[in-house]
C-alpha cells in the first residue's frame, strides 16, 4: 500500500538541543496509527511540523507525494487538522458553524456537509446552538469540520482529553468508521495507553525525540502465565532450571511460557512435592510493554543534553 504521509529524517533542533532526531515513519490509507510517548518525548513538536505550525530543521514531511519543504501550501491542503479544542461559535448552531468553515475551502457542497454530519452521528442536534453541546458533541463537530474538504490525512493531538468513558468510546467508533469509509490515514497522539490500544491499528512509540518502536496491534504478544505454588522459591528454581524467564508477582510467579508447556511443568511440580494453587494466563498490557520499551517508570521528561 502506498503511504499517504511520510516523515523522512524529520528533525528539529532548538538551540543546541536536538528535540526531534531523524524520524522516519509512514502512514497508510484507512489506518489509524497511534503516537505514543512519555511527556516531553516530542509528540506535539512532531505534529506541529506535520501541520506546518513549526518549521523542521532537517528532513521533510511528504503528504500524498507533495513535499512540505517544496510545496508547503499544496501539501497542507491535504491535511485535516486538529481536533484539540476545536474553535466553534457557541451562539451559532452546529450546522451554521460547518457552513462557515466550509467557505474556507473550495468545493465543499451542501451534500458533503450533510455527509460529514452523518459520519459523526450529529443529525439530531446539528441545528441546536453549539453552546448547548456536551464536550463529546463539540469534539465530534470538530471532527466533522476537519473532514469537510476530504483530507487525505487526519491528525489529532490528544483528541479525547476530558471526555468521559462513554464519550471516548463513541469518538473511537466514529473515528474507526471514518478511517474506513473515507480511506484517510489517521494519526492520533495520546498518553493514554489503554485508549491507543483500543483505537489504533498500529502504534509508533517516541522517546527523547527518537522513534523507538513501530508495531502492528495485531502482532501476537508473547504468552505469559501466572503460577502460584508453594514453596515459591522451589517453584521458581524449577522454572529457571527449565531455562524459562520468571518474575515475582504478588504471591506467585509470572512465567514467559507457551500453553503446551504447562502440563509438563505441572507434572514436575507435583513430582517435586509442590502445592499448586493457581495457573492462569497473564495478559501483558500495552502499558507493561510501553514501560519496558521506554526503560521503566520514566514518565518525566528527559533528553540527551
Ligand atoms: N520552543 C522550544 N524551545 C525549547 N525546547 C522546546 C520547545 N518546544 C518544545 N521543547 C522541548 O522539546 C521536548 C518535546 O516537547 P513536546 O511538547 O513535543 O513533547 P510531548 O511529547 O508533546 O509531551 P506531552 O506529552 O507533555 O505533551 C520537550 O523537552 C520540550 O521541553
Ligand atoms: Mg504534547
PDB file of N, CA, C and O in Angstrom, residues 242-278:
ATOM      1  N   UNK A 242      14.474 -24.921  33.871  1.00  0.00           N
ATOM      2  CA  UNK A 242      13.953 -25.227  32.530  1.00  0.00           C
ATOM      3  C   UNK A 242      14.391 -24.182  31.504  1.00  0.00           C
ATOM      4  O   UNK A 242      14.008 -24.251  30.333  1.00  0.00           O
ATOM      5  N   UNK A 243      15.097 -23.167  31.972  1.00  0.00           N
ATOM      6  CA  UNK A 243      15.534 -22.107  31.056  1.00  0.00           C
ATOM      7  C   UNK A 243      14.467 -21.055  30.798  1.00  0.00           C
ATOM      8  O   UNK A 243      14.543 -20.303  29.827  1.00  0.00           O
ATOM      9  N   UNK A 244      13.417 -21.001  31.643  1.00  0.00           N
ATOM     10  CA  UNK A 244      12.326 -20.046  31.429  1.00  0.00           C
ATOM     11  C   UNK A 244      12.627 -18.714  32.115  1.00  0.00           C
ATOM     12  O   UNK A 244      13.422 -18.656  33.053  1.00  0.00           O
ATOM     13  N   UNK A 245      11.955 -17.652  31.614  1.00  0.00           N
ATOM     14  CA  UNK A 245      12.079 -16.336  32.237  1.00  0.00           C
ATOM     15  C   UNK A 245      10.986 -16.195  33.296  1.00  0.00           C
ATOM     16  O   UNK A 245       9.808 -16.408  33.005  1.00  0.00           O
ATOM     17  N   UNK A 246      11.368 -15.872  34.511  1.00  0.00           N
ATOM     18  CA  UNK A 246      10.441 -15.874  35.650  1.00  0.00           C
ATOM     19  C   UNK A 246      10.553 -14.551  36.408  1.00  0.00           C
ATOM     20  O   UNK A 246      11.658 -14.061  36.641  1.00  0.00           O
ATOM     21  N   UNK A 247       9.380 -13.988  36.766  1.00  0.00           N
ATOM     22  CA  UNK A 247       9.356 -12.796  37.626  1.00  0.00           C
ATOM     23  C   UNK A 247       8.442 -13.038  38.806  1.00  0.00           C
ATOM     24  O   UNK A 247       7.449 -13.752  38.695  1.00  0.00           O
ATOM     25  N   UNK A 248       8.789 -12.442  39.953  1.00  0.00           N
ATOM     26  CA  UNK A 248       7.885 -12.499  41.108  1.00  0.00           C
ATOM     27  C   UNK A 248       6.680 -11.619  40.835  1.00  0.00           C
ATOM     28  O   UNK A 248       6.802 -10.562  40.235  1.00  0.00           O
ATOM     29  N   UNK A 249       5.492 -12.064  41.273  1.00  0.00           N
ATOM     30  CA  UNK A 249       4.286 -11.271  41.079  1.00  0.00           C
ATOM     31  C   UNK A 249       3.294 -11.649  42.169  1.00  0.00           C
ATOM     32  O   UNK A 249       2.917 -12.816  42.276  1.00  0.00           O
ATOM     33  N   UNK A 250       2.880 -10.681  42.977  1.00  0.00           N
ATOM     34  CA  UNK A 250       2.022 -10.965  44.143  1.00  0.00           C
ATOM     35  C   UNK A 250       2.571 -12.162  44.925  1.00  0.00           C
ATOM     36  O   UNK A 250       3.740 -12.177  45.269  1.00  0.00           O
ATOM     37  N   UNK A 251       1.719 -13.175  45.156  1.00  0.00           N
ATOM     38  CA  UNK A 251       2.192 -14.342  45.904  1.00  0.00           C
ATOM     39  C   UNK A 251       2.800 -15.404  45.008  1.00  0.00           C
ATOM     40  O   UNK A 251       3.172 -16.468  45.487  1.00  0.00           O
ATOM     41  N   UNK A 252       2.839 -15.137  43.712  1.00  0.00           N
ATOM     42  CA  UNK A 252       3.276 -16.182  42.793  1.00  0.00           C
ATOM     43  C   UNK A 252       4.345 -15.709  41.826  1.00  0.00           C
ATOM     44  O   UNK A 252       5.166 -14.852  42.166  1.00  0.00           O
ATOM     45  N   UNK A 253       4.286 -16.275  40.639  1.00  0.00           N
ATOM     46  CA  UNK A 253       5.326 -16.039  39.645  1.00  0.00           C
ATOM     47  C   UNK A 253       4.686 -15.764  38.286  1.00  0.00           C
ATOM     48  O   UNK A 253       3.637 -16.331  37.965  1.00  0.00           O
ATOM     49  N   UNK A 254       5.308 -14.904  37.495  1.00  0.00           N
ATOM     50  CA  UNK A 254       4.906 -14.722  36.107  1.00  0.00           C
ATOM     51  C   UNK A 254       5.972 -15.388  35.246  1.00  0.00           C
ATOM     52  O   UNK A 254       7.161 -15.090  35.367  1.00  0.00           O
ATOM     53  N   UNK A 255       5.508 -16.301  34.398  1.00  0.00           N
ATOM     54  CA  UNK A 255       6.443 -17.087  33.598  1.00  0.00           C
ATOM     55  C   UNK A 255       6.147 -16.862  32.117  1.00  0.00           C
ATOM     56  O   UNK A 255       4.988 -16.891  31.695  1.00  0.00           O
ATOM     57  N   UNK A 256       7.175 -16.648  31.340  1.00  0.00           N
ATOM     58  CA  UNK A 256       7.044 -16.500  29.892  1.00  0.00           C
ATOM     59  C   UNK A 256       7.097 -17.907  29.292  1.00  0.00           C
ATOM     60  O   UNK A 256       8.153 -18.512  29.180  1.00  0.00           O
ATOM     61  N   UNK A 257       5.921 -18.425  28.955  1.00  0.00           N
ATOM     62  CA  UNK A 257       5.839 -19.843  28.595  1.00  0.00           C
ATOM     63  C   UNK A 257       4.661 -20.076  27.648  1.00  0.00           C
ATOM     64  O   UNK A 257       3.663 -19.346  27.685  1.00  0.00           O
ATOM     65  N   UNK A 258       4.777 -21.048  26.767  1.00  0.00           N
ATOM     66  CA  UNK A 258       3.664 -21.399  25.877  1.00  0.00           C
ATOM     67  C   UNK A 258       2.707 -22.348  26.592  1.00  0.00           C
ATOM     68  O   UNK A 258       3.123 -23.139  27.450  1.00  0.00           O
ATOM     69  N   UNK A 259       1.433 -22.286  26.167  1.00  0.00           N
ATOM     70  CA  UNK A 259       0.406 -23.091  26.831  1.00  0.00           C
ATOM     71  C   UNK A 259       0.762 -24.585  26.848  1.00  0.00           C
ATOM     72  O   UNK A 259       0.566 -25.261  27.851  1.00  0.00           O
ATOM     73  N   UNK A 260       1.319 -25.085  25.712  1.00  0.00           N
ATOM     74  CA  UNK A 260       1.572 -26.542  25.656  1.00  0.00           C
ATOM     75  C   UNK A 260       2.655 -27.002  26.622  1.00  0.00           C
ATOM     76  O   UNK A 260       2.775 -28.178  26.895  1.00  0.00           O
ATOM     77  N   UNK A 261       3.426 -26.066  27.195  1.00  0.00           N
ATOM     78  CA  UNK A 261       4.438 -26.463  28.182  1.00  0.00           C
ATOM     79  C   UNK A 261       3.848 -26.627  29.588  1.00  0.00           C
ATOM     80  O   UNK A 261       4.506 -27.160  30.470  1.00  0.00           O
ATOM     81  N   UNK A 262       2.624 -26.105  29.788  1.00  0.00           N
ATOM     82  CA  UNK A 262       2.053 -26.062  31.144  1.00  0.00           C
ATOM     83  C   UNK A 262       1.881 -27.466  31.761  1.00  0.00           C
ATOM     84  O   UNK A 262       2.317 -27.688  32.905  1.00  0.00           O
ATOM     85  N   UNK A 263       1.294 -28.453  31.035  1.00  0.00           N
ATOM     86  CA  UNK A 263       1.106 -29.765  31.679  1.00  0.00           C
ATOM     87  C   UNK A 263       2.419 -30.369  32.168  1.00  0.00           C
ATOM     88  O   UNK A 263       2.474 -30.910  33.284  1.00  0.00           O
ATOM     89  N   UNK A 264       3.462 -30.265  31.367  1.00  0.00           N
ATOM     90  CA  UNK A 264       4.772 -30.800  31.764  1.00  0.00           C
ATOM     91  C   UNK A 264       5.289 -30.125  33.033  1.00  0.00           C
ATOM     92  O   UNK A 264       5.801 -30.785  33.942  1.00  0.00           O
ATOM     93  N   UNK A 265       5.121 -28.824  33.084  1.00  0.00           N
ATOM     94  CA  UNK A 265       5.566 -28.075  34.272  1.00  0.00           C
ATOM     95  C   UNK A 265       4.786 -28.543  35.500  1.00  0.00           C
ATOM     96  O   UNK A 265       5.360 -28.784  36.568  1.00  0.00           O
ATOM     97  N   UNK A 266       3.464 -28.707  35.326  1.00  0.00           N
ATOM     98  CA  UNK A 266       2.643 -29.150  36.459  1.00  0.00           C
ATOM     99  C   UNK A 266       3.079 -30.533  36.938  1.00  0.00           C
ATOM    100  O   UNK A 266       3.174 -30.785  38.141  1.00  0.00           O
ATOM    101  N   UNK A 267       3.365 -31.434  36.001  1.00  0.00           N
ATOM    102  CA  UNK A 267       3.827 -32.778  36.389  1.00  0.00           C
ATOM    103  C   UNK A 267       5.108 -32.684  37.217  1.00  0.00           C
ATOM    104  O   UNK A 267       5.224 -33.330  38.262  1.00  0.00           O
ATOM    105  N   UNK A 268       6.040 -31.848  36.771  1.00  0.00           N
ATOM    106  CA  UNK A 268       7.300 -31.769  37.507  1.00  0.00           C
ATOM    107  C   UNK A 268       7.090 -31.122  38.878  1.00  0.00           C
ATOM    108  O   UNK A 268       7.705 -31.518  39.861  1.00  0.00           O
ATOM    109  N   UNK A 269       6.166 -30.167  38.963  1.00  0.00           N
ATOM    110  CA  UNK A 269       5.855 -29.558  40.266  1.00  0.00           C
ATOM    111  C   UNK A 269       5.325 -30.610  41.233  1.00  0.00           C
ATOM    112  O   UNK A 269       5.749 -30.699  42.385  1.00  0.00           O
ATOM    113  N   UNK A 270       4.366 -31.412  40.742  1.00  0.00           N
ATOM    114  CA  UNK A 270       3.745 -32.423  41.611  1.00  0.00           C
ATOM    115  C   UNK A 270       4.802 -33.455  42.031  1.00  0.00           C
ATOM    116  O   UNK A 270       4.897 -33.823  43.199  1.00  0.00           O
ATOM    117  N   UNK A 271       5.616 -33.887  41.050  1.00  0.00           N
ATOM    118  CA  UNK A 271       6.660 -34.878  41.345  1.00  0.00           C
ATOM    119  C   UNK A 271       7.624 -34.352  42.404  1.00  0.00           C
ATOM    120  O   UNK A 271       8.153 -35.128  43.209  1.00  0.00           O
ATOM    121  N   UNK A 272       7.826 -33.043  42.437  1.00  0.00           N
ATOM    122  CA  UNK A 272       8.739 -32.436  43.413  1.00  0.00           C
ATOM    123  C   UNK A 272       8.033 -32.088  44.723  1.00  0.00           C
ATOM    124  O   UNK A 272       8.619 -31.454  45.596  1.00  0.00           O
ATOM    125  N   UNK A 273       6.764 -32.473  44.836  1.00  0.00           N
ATOM    126  CA  UNK A 273       6.036 -32.248  46.079  1.00  0.00           C
ATOM    127  C   UNK A 273       5.560 -30.818  46.283  1.00  0.00           C
ATOM    128  O   UNK A 273       5.209 -30.428  47.400  1.00  0.00           O
ATOM    129  N   UNK A 274       5.491 -30.020  45.214  1.00  0.00           N
ATOM    130  CA  UNK A 274       4.987 -28.644  45.351  1.00  0.00           C
ATOM    131  C   UNK A 274       3.464 -28.657  45.412  1.00  0.00           C
ATOM    132  O   UNK A 274       2.809 -29.538  44.860  1.00  0.00           O
ATOM    133  N   UNK A 275       2.894 -27.654  46.074  1.00  0.00           N
ATOM    134  CA  UNK A 275       1.434 -27.494  46.089  1.00  0.00           C
ATOM    135  C   UNK A 275       1.065 -26.363  45.142  1.00  0.00           C
ATOM    136  O   UNK A 275       1.560 -25.243  45.278  1.00  0.00           O
ATOM    137  N   UNK A 276       0.190 -26.666  44.187  1.00  0.00           N
ATOM    138  CA  UNK A 276      -0.179 -25.672  43.168  1.00  0.00           C
ATOM    139  C   UNK A 276      -1.547 -25.076  43.506  1.00  0.00           C
ATOM    140  O   UNK A 276      -2.509 -25.804  43.714  1.00  0.00           O
ATOM    141  N   UNK A 277      -1.618 -23.751  43.580  1.00  0.00           N
ATOM    142  CA  UNK A 277      -2.876 -23.071  43.908  1.00  0.00           C
ATOM    143  C   UNK A 277      -3.515 -22.374  42.712  1.00  0.00           C
ATOM    144  O   UNK A 277      -4.726 -22.199  42.678  1.00  0.00           O
ATOM    145  N   UNK A 278      -2.709 -21.973  41.762  1.00  0.00           N
ATOM    146  CA  UNK A 278      -3.297 -21.256  40.617  1.00  0.00           C
ATOM    147  C   UNK A 278      -2.363 -21.321  39.417  1.00  0.00           C
ATOM    148  O   UNK A 278      -1.145 -21.247  39.562  1.00  0.00           O
TER     149      UNK A 278
END
